[in-house]
Amino acid sequence: MTPSSTASTHPEVLRAQAVVDLSAIAANIDRLRAATSAEVMIVVKADAYGHGMARVAAQARRLGIAWLGVALPEEALQLRAEGDTGNILAWLATPDQSTIDECVEQRVDLGISTPWALGQIADAARRHGVIARIHLKIDTGLSRGGASASDWSELVELSARAQADSTIIVDGVWSHLVSGEDPDAAVTGEQARAFVDALQVVHRAGLNPTWRHLANSGAVLSGAASENGFEHTMVRCGIAAYGITPGRVLGDSIQLGLRPAMTLQARLAQVKVIPAGQGVSYGHHWIAERETEVGLVPIGYADGLPRTAVAPSVWISGRRCPVLGRIAMDQCVVDVTGVDAQPGDEVIVFGPGDLGEPTAEEWAEWAGTIGYEIVTRIGPRVPRRYVGEVGQV
Ligand SMILES: *Cc1c(COP(=O)(O)O)cnc(C)c1O
């Protein structure tokens, strides 16, 4: 029997795996496209929020997504190395001339907030005899990256001069929101107005960039991006593409019509009975009140489970099984009393919620964080398996 036929008849029992449903990502992209008339950029930074950058990017391209967004230039170069030839914007360059050179050479658009970065890009463009493509960033209130309003005119003027020299093209102007997911946040309207002011400066300098963008998933799904006079032609969506709510204020994924793409699974490594009075895991933070059947789940905080989660549970044989005591680096212990659990049984740590299993959004509540952090932190020790690719049944 060949190894591949073995694998297909007896699916390999994996310690743990993250199954990524690419058809869910496709459905979520449809949902986002229906919510806006602007071009939808799909954000695949941080290994596509833990879902795997190469496969998610390929799926997005097959669906006709013209723009992919990443934070780091290195991430953009990785996409190029994997064969992606479409438009990519990378917005978090640090002063490393060789990486910037490579991005310019590889036709990666770069987000620019400062004259020094503009200078580095112009140098790179001259050296390589190409025209570098940039998106100028205005800080409209997040106080993170972006040019302050007081520095904006200078940056725009320098860019207009470099464009006149044919060293760069200002392909876009952009900003990032403080509370895009909150439809009642007054700051969103203020940011939209600051963005319009910034655009006027750009137009007065004789520039007319195709792409104007400031909305994220939250602003698209909350309606903020259509109600606040956003003069945008593109939106940058990450989390919603992966089927997770941008914020509890908007409701959960089901209420938003999103489908969580990642299911985190493991297999029970051991099952045994402990007596009443027995403590479980480091520090004995949980003590059995009665005889308890416990299951060992071979996944822990090294794999991305949040150790700080309060009263989390997992799904085994159609039941929610509480995690007992501390989550350790590689494993955790769950209560399987009355479940008839066997070693090798499937454990769903989180999934889309169809069966009643916990979701990443619930894990986020248990850990006092956001769904973004739960999926993004699922570590490299957990293999990803893909289902639902376009054209695959
Ligand atoms: C991560 C990121 C996004 C995507 O935000 P979501 O809330 O995941 O849609 C958009 N723009 C910038 C600048 C980002 O850093």
mmCIF file of C-alpha atoms and ligand atoms in Angstrom:
data_model
loop_
_atom_site.group_PDB
_atom_site.id
_atom_site.type_symbol
_atom_site.label_atom_id
_atom_site.label_comp_id
_atom_site.label_asym_id
_atom_site.label_seq_id
_atom_site.Cartn_x
_atom_site.Cartn_y
_atom_site.Cartn_z
ATOM 1 C CA MET A 1 0.000 0.000 0.000
ATOM 2 C CA THR A 2 1.426 3.384 -0.915
ATOM 3 C CA PRO A 3 1.671 6.030 1.795
ATOM 4 C CA SER A 4 -0.889 8.220 0.038
ATOM 5 C CA SER A 5 -3.540 5.496 -0.122
ATOM 6 C CA THR A 6 -2.906 4.740 3.547
ATOM 7 C CA ALA A 7 -3.483 8.390 4.298
ATOM 8 C CA SER A 8 -6.727 8.512 2.360
ATOM 9 C CA THR A 9 -8.233 5.353 3.857
ATOM 10 C CA HIS A 10 -7.000 5.922 7.412
ATOM 11 C CA PRO A 11 -6.694 9.634 8.039
ATOM 12 C CA GLU A 12 -3.533 10.190 9.998
ATOM 13 C CA VAL A 13 -4.228 10.784 13.676
ATOM 14 C CA LEU A 14 -2.583 14.078 14.354
ATOM 15 C CA ARG A 15 -1.721 15.423 17.757
ATOM 16 C CA ALA A 16 -3.243 18.702 16.764
ATOM 17 C CA GLN A 17 -4.092 20.508 13.571
ATOM 18 C CA ALA A 18 -5.789 23.662 12.399
ATOM 19 C CA VAL A 19 -8.191 22.918 9.572
ATOM 20 C CA VAL A 20 -8.656 26.009 7.436
ATOM 21 C CA ASP A 21 -11.814 26.068 5.333
ATOM 22 C CA LEU A 22 -10.949 28.112 2.260
ATOM 23 C CA SER A 23 -14.595 28.050 1.138
ATOM 24 C CA ALA A 24 -15.487 29.927 4.341
ATOM 25 C CA ILE A 25 -12.918 32.560 3.391
ATOM 26 C CA ALA A 26 -14.520 32.750 -0.064
ATOM 27 C CA ALA A 27 -17.981 33.246 1.481
ATOM 28 C CA ASN A 28 -16.649 35.936 3.825
ATOM 29 C CA ILE A 29 -15.016 37.760 0.921
ATOM 30 C CA ASP A 30 -18.378 37.687 -0.898
ATOM 31 C CA ARG A 31 -19.999 39.102 2.234
ATOM 32 C CA LEU A 32 -17.474 41.961 2.337
ATOM 33 C CA ARG A 33 -17.819 42.703 -1.352
ATOM 34 C CA ALA A 34 -21.595 42.927 -0.930
ATOM 35 C CA ALA A 35 -21.148 45.428 1.917
ATOM 36 C CA THR A 36 -19.123 48.006 -0.012
ATOM 37 C CA SER A 37 -18.778 49.381 -3.509
ATOM 38 C CA ALA A 38 -15.071 50.012 -2.893
ATOM 39 C CA GLU A 39 -12.310 47.641 -3.993
ATOM 40 C CA VAL A 40 -11.713 45.038 -1.258
ATOM 41 C CA MET A 41 -8.076 44.494 -0.291
ATOM 42 C CA ILE A 42 -7.583 41.293 1.698
ATOM 43 C CA VAL A 43 -5.072 41.597 4.527
ATOM 44 C CA VAL A 44 -2.829 38.532 4.882
ATOM 45 C CA LYS A 45 -0.259 39.819 7.373
ATOM 46 C CA ALA A 46 0.914 37.651 10.290
ATOM 47 C CA ASP A 47 0.592 34.464 8.219
ATOM 48 C CA ALA A 48 -2.974 35.431 7.284
ATOM 49 C CA TYR A 49 -3.925 35.849 10.951
ATOM 50 C CA GLY A 50 -2.592 32.331 11.573
ATOM 51 C CA HIS A 51 -4.473 30.744 8.665
ATOM 52 C CA GLY A 52 -1.436 30.430 6.390
ATOM 53 C CA MET A 53 -0.469 33.275 4.084
ATOM 54 C CA ALA A 54 0.377 31.354 0.910
ATOM 55 C CA ARG A 55 -2.867 29.378 0.704
ATOM 56 C CA VAL A 56 -5.116 32.254 1.748
ATOM 57 C CA ALA A 57 -3.426 34.586 -0.728
ATOM 58 C CA ALA A 58 -3.809 32.049 -3.540
ATOM 59 C CA GLN A 59 -7.489 31.598 -2.672
ATOM 60 C CA ALA A 60 -8.060 35.360 -2.643
ATOM 61 C CA ARG A 61 -6.385 35.759 -6.041
ATOM 62 C CA ARG A 62 -8.525 32.978 -7.520
ATOM 63 C CA LEU A 63 -11.551 34.934 -6.303
ATOM 64 C CA GLY A 64 -10.343 37.961 -8.223
ATOM 65 C CA ILE A 65 -8.909 39.924 -5.299
ATOM 66 C CA ALA A 66 -6.608 42.481 -6.939
ATOM 67 C CA TRP A 67 -4.936 43.752 -3.751
ATOM 68 C CA LEU A 68 -3.337 41.948 -0.847
ATOM 69 C CA GLY A 69 -2.198 43.854 2.227
ATOM 70 C CA VAL A 70 0.630 42.966 4.616
ATOM 71 C CA ALA A 71 2.342 44.819 7.418
ATOM 72 C CA LEU A 72 5.984 43.927 6.733
ATOM 73 C CA PRO A 73 7.944 44.275 3.506
ATOM 74 C CA GLU A 74 9.340 40.802 4.302
ATOM 75 C CA GLU A 75 5.811 39.413 4.134
ATOM 76 C CA ALA A 76 5.310 40.979 0.708
ATOM 77 C CA LEU A 77 8.601 39.519 -0.502
ATOM 78 C CA GLN A 78 7.556 36.117 0.790
ATOM 79 C CA LEU A 79 4.386 36.357 -1.304
ATOM 80 C CA ARG A 80 6.489 37.257 -4.359
ATOM 81 C CA ALA A 81 8.837 34.317 -3.648
ATOM 82 C CA GLU A 82 5.781 32.069 -3.590
ATOM 83 C CA GLY A 83 4.844 33.307 -7.037
ATOM 84 C CA ASP A 84 2.262 35.986 -6.331
ATOM 85 C CA THR A 85 2.395 38.597 -9.094
ATOM 86 C CA GLY A 86 -0.580 40.808 -8.140
ATOM 87 C CA ASN A 87 -0.751 44.115 -6.303
ATOM 88 C CA ILE A 88 0.603 44.034 -2.769
ATOM 89 C CA LEU A 89 0.766 46.871 -0.258
ATOM 90 C CA ALA A 90 3.190 46.627 2.693
ATOM 91 C CA TRP A 91 2.760 49.403 5.247
ATOM 92 C CA LEU A 92 5.304 48.926 7.994
ATOM 93 C CA ALA A 93 8.767 49.481 6.576
ATOM 94 C CA THR A 94 11.672 50.099 8.938
ATOM 95 C CA PRO A 95 14.844 51.827 7.733
ATOM 96 C CA ASP A 96 16.424 48.848 6.016
ATOM 97 C CA GLN A 97 17.565 49.913 2.585
ATOM 98 C CA SER A 98 18.097 46.411 1.191
ATOM 99 C CA THR A 99 14.534 45.287 1.971
ATOM 100 C CA ILE A 100 13.142 48.491 0.509
ATOM 101 C CA ASP A 101 15.286 48.009 -2.599
ATOM 102 C CA GLU A 102 13.926 44.534 -3.017
ATOM 103 C CA CYS A 103 10.327 45.701 -2.612
ATOM 104 C CA VAL A 104 10.815 48.395 -5.234
ATOM 105 C CA GLU A 105 12.424 45.902 -7.596
ATOM 106 C CA GLN A 106 9.605 43.404 -6.989
ATOM 107 C CA ARG A 107 6.877 45.995 -7.570
ATOM 108 C CA VAL A 108 5.546 45.969 -4.016
ATOM 109 C CA ASP A 109 3.634 49.141 -3.086
ATOM 110 C CA LEU A 110 4.910 50.667 0.148
ATOM 111 C CA GLY A 111 3.040 52.718 2.715
ATOM 112 C CA ILE A 112 5.003 55.891 3.441
ATOM 113 C CA SER A 113 4.711 58.307 6.375
ATOM 114 C CA THR A 114 8.026 60.152 6.450
ATOM 115 C CA PRO A 115 10.405 62.054 4.150
ATOM 116 C CA TRP A 116 13.279 59.688 4.994
ATOM 117 C CA ALA A 117 11.307 56.666 3.827
ATOM 118 C CA LEU A 118 10.352 58.541 0.679
ATOM 119 C CA GLY A 119 14.049 59.297 0.135
ATOM 120 C CA GLN A 120 15.016 55.643 0.536
ATOM 121 C CA ILE A 121 12.392 54.587 -1.958
ATOM 122 C CA ALA A 122 13.372 57.229 -4.465
ATOM 123 C CA ASP A 123 17.025 56.077 -4.162
ATOM 124 C CA ALA A 124 15.972 52.486 -4.706
ATOM 125 C CA ALA A 125 13.903 53.430 -7.751
ATOM 126 C CA ARG A 126 16.832 55.302 -9.336
ATOM 127 C CA ARG A 127 19.227 52.455 -8.630
ATOM 128 C CA HIS A 128 16.945 49.890 -10.210
ATOM 129 C CA GLY A 129 15.657 52.104 -13.021
ATOM 130 C CA VAL A 130 12.026 51.553 -12.065
ATOM 131 C CA ILE A 131 9.189 53.729 -10.813
ATOM 132 C CA ALA A 132 8.411 52.977 -7.152
ATOM 133 C CA ARG A 133 4.772 52.851 -6.096
ATOM 134 C CA ILE A 134 3.774 54.388 -2.800
ATOM 135 C CA HIS A 135 0.701 54.996 -0.652
ATOM 136 C CA LEU A 136 1.065 58.101 1.506
ATOM 137 C CA LYS A 137 -0.215 57.700 5.038
ATOM 138 C CA ILE A 138 -1.860 60.475 7.032
ATOM 139 C CA ASP A 139 -2.385 60.059 10.778
ATOM 140 C CA THR A 140 -6.027 61.034 11.265
ATOM 141 C CA GLY A 141 -6.128 60.273 14.985
ATOM 142 C CA LEU A 142 -4.837 56.788 15.817
ATOM 143 C CA SER A 143 -1.440 58.305 16.663
ATOM 144 C CA ARG A 144 0.318 55.215 15.421
ATOM 145 C CA GLY A 145 2.018 55.422 11.993
ATOM 146 C CA GLY A 146 1.300 58.145 9.471
ATOM 147 C CA ALA A 147 2.348 61.746 8.935
ATOM 148 C CA SER A 148 0.950 64.253 11.410
ATOM 149 C CA ALA A 149 -1.269 66.933 9.855
ATOM 150 C CA SER A 150 1.535 69.466 10.411
ATOM 151 C CA ASP A 151 4.021 67.356 8.392
ATOM 152 C CA TRP A 152 1.571 66.312 5.682
ATOM 153 C CA SER A 153 2.093 69.199 3.227
ATOM 154 C CA GLU A 154 5.848 68.668 3.197
ATOM 155 C CA LEU A 155 5.496 64.925 2.573
ATOM 156 C CA VAL A 156 2.968 65.537 -0.190
ATOM 157 C CA GLU A 157 5.154 68.210 -1.822
ATOM 158 C CA LEU A 158 8.225 65.959 -1.772
ATOM 159 C CA SER A 159 6.157 63.144 -3.251
ATOM 160 C CA ALA A 160 4.750 65.367 -5.988
ATOM 161 C CA ARG A 161 8.296 66.381 -6.918
ATOM 162 C CA ALA A 162 9.469 62.741 -6.987
ATOM 163 C CA GLN A 163 6.473 61.829 -9.138
ATOM 164 C CA ALA A 164 7.304 64.681 -11.535
ATOM 165 C CA ASP A 165 10.842 63.190 -11.754
ATOM 166 C CA SER A 166 9.330 59.788 -12.584
ATOM 167 C CA THR A 167 11.021 58.141 -9.607
ATOM 168 C CA ILE A 168 7.796 57.352 -7.798
ATOM 169 C CA ILE A 169 4.065 57.127 -8.377
ATOM 170 C CA VAL A 170 1.675 58.063 -5.600
ATOM 171 C CA ASP A 171 -0.696 55.160 -6.080
ATOM 172 C CA GLY A 172 -2.648 55.714 -2.879
ATOM 173 C CA VAL A 173 -3.429 57.834 0.158
ATOM 174 C CA TRP A 174 -4.533 56.146 3.328
ATOM 175 C CA SER A 175 -5.132 56.200 7.038
ATOM 176 C CA HIS A 176 -6.256 53.804 9.779
ATOM 177 C CA LEU A 177 -9.237 54.020 12.120
ATOM 178 C CA VAL A 178 -9.388 54.149 15.906
ATOM 179 C CA SER A 179 -12.768 52.422 16.390
ATOM 180 C CA GLY A 180 -13.979 51.362 12.971
ATOM 181 C CA GLU A 181 -16.054 48.539 14.437
ATOM 182 C CA ASP A 182 -18.099 50.879 16.636
ATOM 183 C CA PRO A 183 -20.941 52.468 14.654
ATOM 184 C CA ASP A 184 -21.403 55.098 17.397
ATOM 185 C CA ALA A 185 -17.790 56.209 17.679
ATOM 186 C CA ALA A 186 -17.666 59.952 17.003
ATOM 187 C CA VAL A 187 -13.954 59.680 16.265
ATOM 188 C CA THR A 188 -14.712 57.839 12.993
ATOM 189 C CA GLY A 189 -16.487 60.880 11.554
ATOM 190 C CA GLU A 190 -13.641 63.119 12.724
ATOM 191 C CA GLN A 191 -11.120 60.820 11.031
ATOM 192 C CA ALA A 192 -13.129 60.781 7.797
ATOM 193 C CA ARG A 193 -13.128 64.607 7.803
ATOM 194 C CA ALA A 194 -9.389 64.762 8.513
ATOM 195 C CA PHE A 195 -8.896 62.345 5.629
ATOM 196 C CA VAL A 196 -10.858 64.591 3.259
ATOM 197 C CA ASP A 197 -8.697 67.554 4.346
ATOM 198 C CA ALA A 198 -5.572 65.506 3.689
ATOM 199 C CA LEU A 199 -6.868 64.560 0.239
ATOM 200 C CA GLN A 200 -7.384 68.226 -0.612
ATOM 201 C CA VAL A 201 -3.705 68.862 0.086
ATOM 202 C CA VAL A 202 -2.846 65.969 -2.226
ATOM 203 C CA HIS A 203 -5.057 67.282 -5.011
ATOM 204 C CA ARG A 204 -3.695 70.821 -4.652
ATOM 205 C CA ALA A 205 -0.209 69.367 -5.181
ATOM 206 C CA GLY A 206 -1.437 68.023 -8.524
ATOM 207 C CA LEU A 207 -1.625 64.397 -7.415
ATOM 208 C CA ASN A 208 -4.670 62.263 -8.072
ATOM 209 C CA PRO A 209 -4.020 58.799 -6.609
ATOM 210 C CA THR A 210 -6.345 55.998 -7.642
ATOM 211 C CA TRP A 211 -6.567 54.464 -4.193
ATOM 212 C CA ARG A 212 -7.927 56.202 -1.136
ATOM 213 C CA HIS A 213 -8.423 53.895 1.830
ATOM 214 C CA LEU A 214 -9.053 54.024 5.559
ATOM 215 C CA ALA A 215 -11.719 51.437 6.403
ATOM 216 C CA ASN A 216 -10.975 48.054 7.998
ATOM 217 C CA SER A 217 -13.358 45.108 8.435
ATOM 218 C CA GLY A 218 -15.113 46.804 11.329
ATOM 219 C CA ALA A 219 -15.873 49.979 9.415
ATOM 220 C CA VAL A 220 -17.185 48.017 6.426
ATOM 221 C CA LEU A 221 -19.477 45.798 8.502
ATOM 222 C CA SER A 222 -20.631 48.488 10.953
ATOM 223 C CA GLY A 223 -21.724 50.770 8.124
ATOM 224 C CA ALA A 224 -19.361 53.465 9.447
ATOM 225 C CA ALA A 225 -17.569 53.431 6.109
ATOM 226 C CA SER A 226 -20.713 54.295 4.174
ATOM 227 C CA GLU A 227 -22.202 56.794 6.655
ATOM 228 C CA ASN A 228 -19.302 59.059 7.461
ATOM 229 C CA GLY A 229 -18.526 60.598 4.098
ATOM 230 C CA PHE A 230 -15.548 58.333 3.457
ATOM 231 C CA GLU A 231 -14.142 59.358 0.114
ATOM 232 C CA HIS A 232 -12.545 55.995 -0.409
ATOM 233 C CA THR A 233 -12.002 53.727 -3.372
ATOM 234 C CA MET A 234 -10.595 50.772 -1.405
ATOM 235 C CA VAL A 235 -11.085 49.081 1.979
ATOM 236 C CA ARG A 236 -8.574 46.887 3.822
ATOM 237 C CA CYS A 237 -10.199 43.823 5.357
ATOM 238 C CA GLY A 238 -8.510 41.167 7.442
ATOM 239 C CA ILE A 239 -10.408 39.658 10.334
ATOM 240 C CA ALA A 240 -13.813 39.443 8.632
ATOM 241 C CA ALA A 241 -12.297 37.428 5.791
ATOM 242 C CA TYR A 242 -11.350 34.847 8.398
ATOM 243 C CA GLY A 243 -14.914 34.854 9.703
ATOM 244 C CA ILE A 244 -14.362 36.510 13.046
ATOM 245 C CA THR A 245 -16.110 39.577 14.392
ATOM 246 C CA PRO A 246 -14.080 42.809 14.371
ATOM 247 C CA GLY A 247 -15.652 43.711 17.711
ATOM 248 C CA ARG A 248 -18.245 42.444 20.141
ATOM 249 C CA VAL A 249 -20.172 45.701 19.750
ATOM 250 C CA LEU A 250 -21.088 44.472 16.233
ATOM 251 C CA GLY A 251 -22.251 41.041 17.404
ATOM 252 C CA ASP A 252 -20.690 37.663 16.781
ATOM 253 C CA SER A 253 -19.747 36.053 13.500
ATOM 254 C CA ILE A 254 -23.179 34.470 13.035
ATOM 255 C CA GLN A 255 -24.966 37.788 13.556
ATOM 256 C CA LEU A 256 -22.609 39.353 11.026
ATOM 257 C CA GLY A 257 -23.114 36.623 8.432
ATOM 258 C CA LEU A 258 -19.498 35.494 8.673
ATOM 259 C CA ARG A 259 -18.171 31.960 8.785
ATOM 260 C CA PRO A 260 -15.132 31.204 10.981
ATOM 261 C CA ALA A 261 -12.546 29.546 8.752
ATOM 262 C CA MET A 262 -10.318 27.893 11.340
ATOM 263 C CA THR A 263 -11.132 24.762 13.348
ATOM 264 C CA LEU A 264 -8.513 23.803 15.921
ATOM 265 C CA GLN A 265 -8.509 20.078 16.589
ATOM 266 C CA ALA A 266 -6.508 17.679 18.725
ATOM 267 C CA ARG A 267 -6.701 14.018 19.734
ATOM 268 C CA LEU A 268 -6.995 12.807 23.305
ATOM 269 C CA ALA A 269 -3.639 11.414 24.399
ATOM 270 C CA GLN A 270 -4.787 9.675 27.573
ATOM 271 C CA VAL A 271 -7.912 9.095 29.668
ATOM 272 C CA LYS A 272 -7.910 8.150 33.359
ATOM 273 C CA VAL A 273 -9.849 8.495 36.597
ATOM 274 C CA ILE A 274 -8.646 10.619 39.500
ATOM 275 C CA PRO A 275 -10.084 10.403 43.029
ATOM 276 C CA ALA A 276 -12.018 13.078 44.890
ATOM 277 C CA GLY A 277 -9.665 15.573 46.515
ATOM 278 C CA GLN A 278 -6.993 15.234 43.803
ATOM 279 C CA GLY A 279 -5.575 18.461 42.380
ATOM 280 C CA VAL A 280 -4.948 18.894 38.636
ATOM 281 C CA SER A 281 -2.097 20.604 36.769
ATOM 282 C CA TYR A 282 0.530 23.102 37.989
ATOM 283 C CA GLY A 283 -0.264 24.707 41.312
ATOM 284 C CA HIS A 284 -3.314 22.499 41.798
ATOM 285 C CA HIS A 285 -5.616 25.375 40.942
ATOM 286 C CA TRP A 286 -8.412 22.870 40.414
ATOM 287 C CA ILE A 287 -9.242 20.142 42.936
ATOM 288 C CA ALA A 288 -11.651 17.301 42.137
ATOM 289 C CA GLU A 289 -14.745 17.430 44.331
ATOM 290 C CA ARG A 290 -15.660 13.920 43.291
ATOM 291 C CA GLU A 291 -14.073 11.085 41.383
ATOM 292 C CA THR A 292 -13.407 12.548 37.949
ATOM 293 C CA GLU A 293 -12.539 11.081 34.593
ATOM 294 C CA VAL A 294 -9.928 13.291 32.964
ATOM 295 C CA GLY A 295 -8.656 13.484 29.396
ATOM 296 C CA LEU A 296 -5.229 14.715 28.350
ATOM 297 C CA VAL A 297 -5.359 17.122 25.398
ATOM 298 C CA PRO A 298 -1.890 17.433 23.832
ATOM 299 C CA ILE A 299 -2.037 21.125 23.025
ATOM 300 C CA GLY A 300 -0.974 24.022 25.214
ATOM 301 C CA TYR A 301 0.185 27.598 25.308
ATOM 302 C CA ALA A 302 3.192 26.839 23.076
ATOM 303 C CA ASP A 303 0.581 26.123 20.418
ATOM 304 C CA GLY A 304 -1.249 29.365 21.167
ATOM 305 C CA LEU A 305 -3.885 28.397 23.726
ATOM 306 C CA PRO A 306 -4.163 31.360 26.083
ATOM 307 C CA ARG A 307 -2.969 30.271 29.542
ATOM 308 C CA THR A 308 -4.935 33.130 31.104
ATOM 309 C CA ALA A 309 -8.325 31.872 29.841
ATOM 310 C CA VAL A 310 -10.886 31.681 32.645
ATOM 311 C CA ALA A 311 -13.070 28.534 32.675
ATOM 312 C CA PRO A 312 -12.529 27.514 29.034
ATOM 313 C CA SER A 313 -13.879 24.298 27.578
ATOM 314 C CA VAL A 314 -13.380 22.076 24.534
ATOM 315 C CA TRP A 315 -15.707 19.817 22.543
ATOM 316 C CA ILE A 316 -15.461 16.016 22.777
ATOM 317 C CA SER A 317 -18.088 13.502 21.605
ATOM 318 C CA GLY A 318 -20.854 16.070 21.417
ATOM 319 C CA ARG A 319 -20.195 17.627 24.810
ATOM 320 C CA ARG A 320 -18.451 20.662 26.216
ATOM 321 C CA CYS A 321 -15.694 19.468 28.514
ATOM 322 C CA PRO A 322 -14.219 22.030 30.953
ATOM 323 C CA VAL A 323 -10.457 22.555 31.039
ATOM 324 C CA LEU A 324 -9.268 21.709 34.559
ATOM 325 C CA GLY A 325 -6.551 23.815 36.185
ATOM 326 C CA ARG A 326 -3.716 25.541 34.367
ATOM 327 C CA ILE A 327 -3.137 25.168 30.649
ATOM 328 C CA ALA A 328 0.504 24.002 30.364
ATOM 329 C CA MET A 329 3.002 24.568 27.566
ATOM 330 C CA ASP A 330 2.164 21.446 25.583
ATOM 331 C CA GLN A 331 -1.005 20.073 27.133
ATOM 332 C CA CYS A 332 -4.073 20.610 29.203
ATOM 333 C CA VAL A 333 -6.428 18.363 31.159
ATOM 334 C CA VAL A 334 -10.179 18.295 30.594
ATOM 335 C CA ASP A 335 -13.115 16.774 32.457
ATOM 336 C CA VAL A 336 -14.522 13.885 30.408
ATOM 337 C CA THR A 337 -16.691 12.390 33.163
ATOM 338 C CA GLY A 338 -19.681 10.701 31.537
ATOM 339 C CA VAL A 339 -18.410 11.290 28.003
ATOM 340 C CA ASP A 340 -17.142 7.763 27.332
ATOM 341 C CA ALA A 341 -13.968 9.233 25.937
ATOM 342 C CA GLN A 342 -11.161 7.100 24.525
ATOM 343 C CA PRO A 343 -7.566 7.959 23.702
ATOM 344 C CA GLY A 344 -7.462 9.130 20.086
ATOM 345 C CA ASP A 345 -10.901 10.723 20.237
ATOM 346 C CA GLU A 346 -11.227 14.005 18.438
ATOM 347 C CA VAL A 347 -11.141 17.190 20.495
ATOM 348 C CA ILE A 348 -12.394 20.412 18.943
ATOM 349 C CA VAL A 349 -10.773 23.299 20.757
ATOM 350 C CA PHE A 350 -12.674 25.806 18.660
ATOM 351 C CA GLY A 351 -14.503 25.862 15.372
ATOM 352 C CA PRO A 352 -17.339 27.628 13.572
ATOM 353 C CA GLY A 353 -19.762 26.637 16.342
ATOM 354 C CA ASP A 354 -22.103 24.493 14.224
ATOM 355 C CA LEU A 355 -22.038 21.525 16.589
ATOM 356 C CA GLY A 356 -22.068 23.583 19.745
ATOM 357 C CA GLU A 357 -18.287 23.600 20.004
ATOM 358 C CA PRO A 358 -16.596 26.740 21.351
ATOM 359 C CA THR A 359 -15.601 29.418 18.852
ATOM 360 C CA ALA A 360 -12.425 31.495 18.734
ATOM 361 C CA GLU A 361 -14.635 34.418 19.785
ATOM 362 C CA GLU A 362 -15.600 32.534 22.966
ATOM 363 C CA TRP A 363 -11.960 31.716 23.698
ATOM 364 C CA ALA A 364 -11.281 35.438 23.290
ATOM 365 C CA GLU A 365 -13.885 36.239 25.946
ATOM 366 C CA TRP A 366 -12.479 33.597 28.293
ATOM 367 C CA ALA A 367 -9.004 35.060 27.845
ATOM 368 C CA GLY A 368 -10.040 38.720 27.988
ATOM 369 C CA THR A 369 -8.835 39.394 24.457
ATOM 370 C CA ILE A 370 -10.127 39.589 20.898
ATOM 371 C CA GLY A 371 -10.689 36.839 18.344
ATOM 372 C CA TYR A 372 -7.855 38.288 16.249
ATOM 373 C CA GLU A 373 -5.346 37.276 18.932
ATOM 374 C CA ILE A 374 -6.732 33.770 19.394
ATOM 375 C CA VAL A 375 -6.355 32.684 15.757
ATOM 376 C CA THR A 376 -3.197 34.682 15.031
ATOM 377 C CA ARG A 377 -1.327 33.098 17.925
ATOM 378 C CA ILE A 378 -1.963 29.498 16.896
ATOM 379 C CA GLY A 379 1.670 28.589 16.528
ATOM 380 C CA PRO A 380 3.846 26.987 13.871
ATOM 381 C CA ARG A 381 3.916 23.677 15.786
ATOM 382 C CA VAL A 382 0.285 23.161 14.734
ATOM 383 C CA PRO A 383 0.124 21.924 11.140
ATOM 384 C CA ARG A 384 -2.476 23.597 8.909
ATOM 385 C CA ARG A 385 -4.694 21.476 6.719
ATOM 386 C CA TYR A 386 -6.776 23.037 3.967
ATOM 387 C CA VAL A 387 -10.247 22.186 2.736
ATOM 388 C CA GLY A 388 -12.668 23.929 0.410
ATOM 389 C CA GLU A 389 -10.248 25.373 -2.100
ATOM 390 C CA VAL A 390 -11.892 26.967 -5.151
ATOM 391 C CA GLY A 391 -12.548 24.256 -7.709
ATOM 392 C CA GLN A 392 -12.211 21.530 -5.072
ATOM 393 C CA VAL A 393 -15.203 19.516 -3.858
HETATM 394 C C1 LIG B 1 -4.417 44.762 10.215
HETATM 395 C C2 LIG B 1 -4.781 45.967 9.463
HETATM 396 C C3 LIG B 1 -5.967 46.021 8.706
HETATM 397 C C4 LIG B 1 -7.013 44.948 8.751
HETATM 398 O O1 LIG B 1 -7.845 45.164 9.859
HETATM 399 P P1 LIG B 1 -9.053 44.180 10.198
HETATM 400 O O2 LIG B 1 -9.632 44.781 11.422
HETATM 401 O O3 LIG B 1 -8.450 42.853 10.451
HETATM 402 O O4 LIG B 1 -9.953 44.190 9.032
HETATM 403 C C5 LIG B 1 -6.190 47.128 7.916
HETATM 404 N N1 LIG B 1 -5.296 48.144 7.879
HETATM 405 C C6 LIG B 1 -4.166 48.146 8.627
HETATM 406 C C7 LIG B 1 -3.262 49.295 8.557
HETATM 407 C C8 LIG B 1 -3.880 47.070 9.451
HETATM 408 O O5 LIG B 1 -2.763 47.095 10.182
#
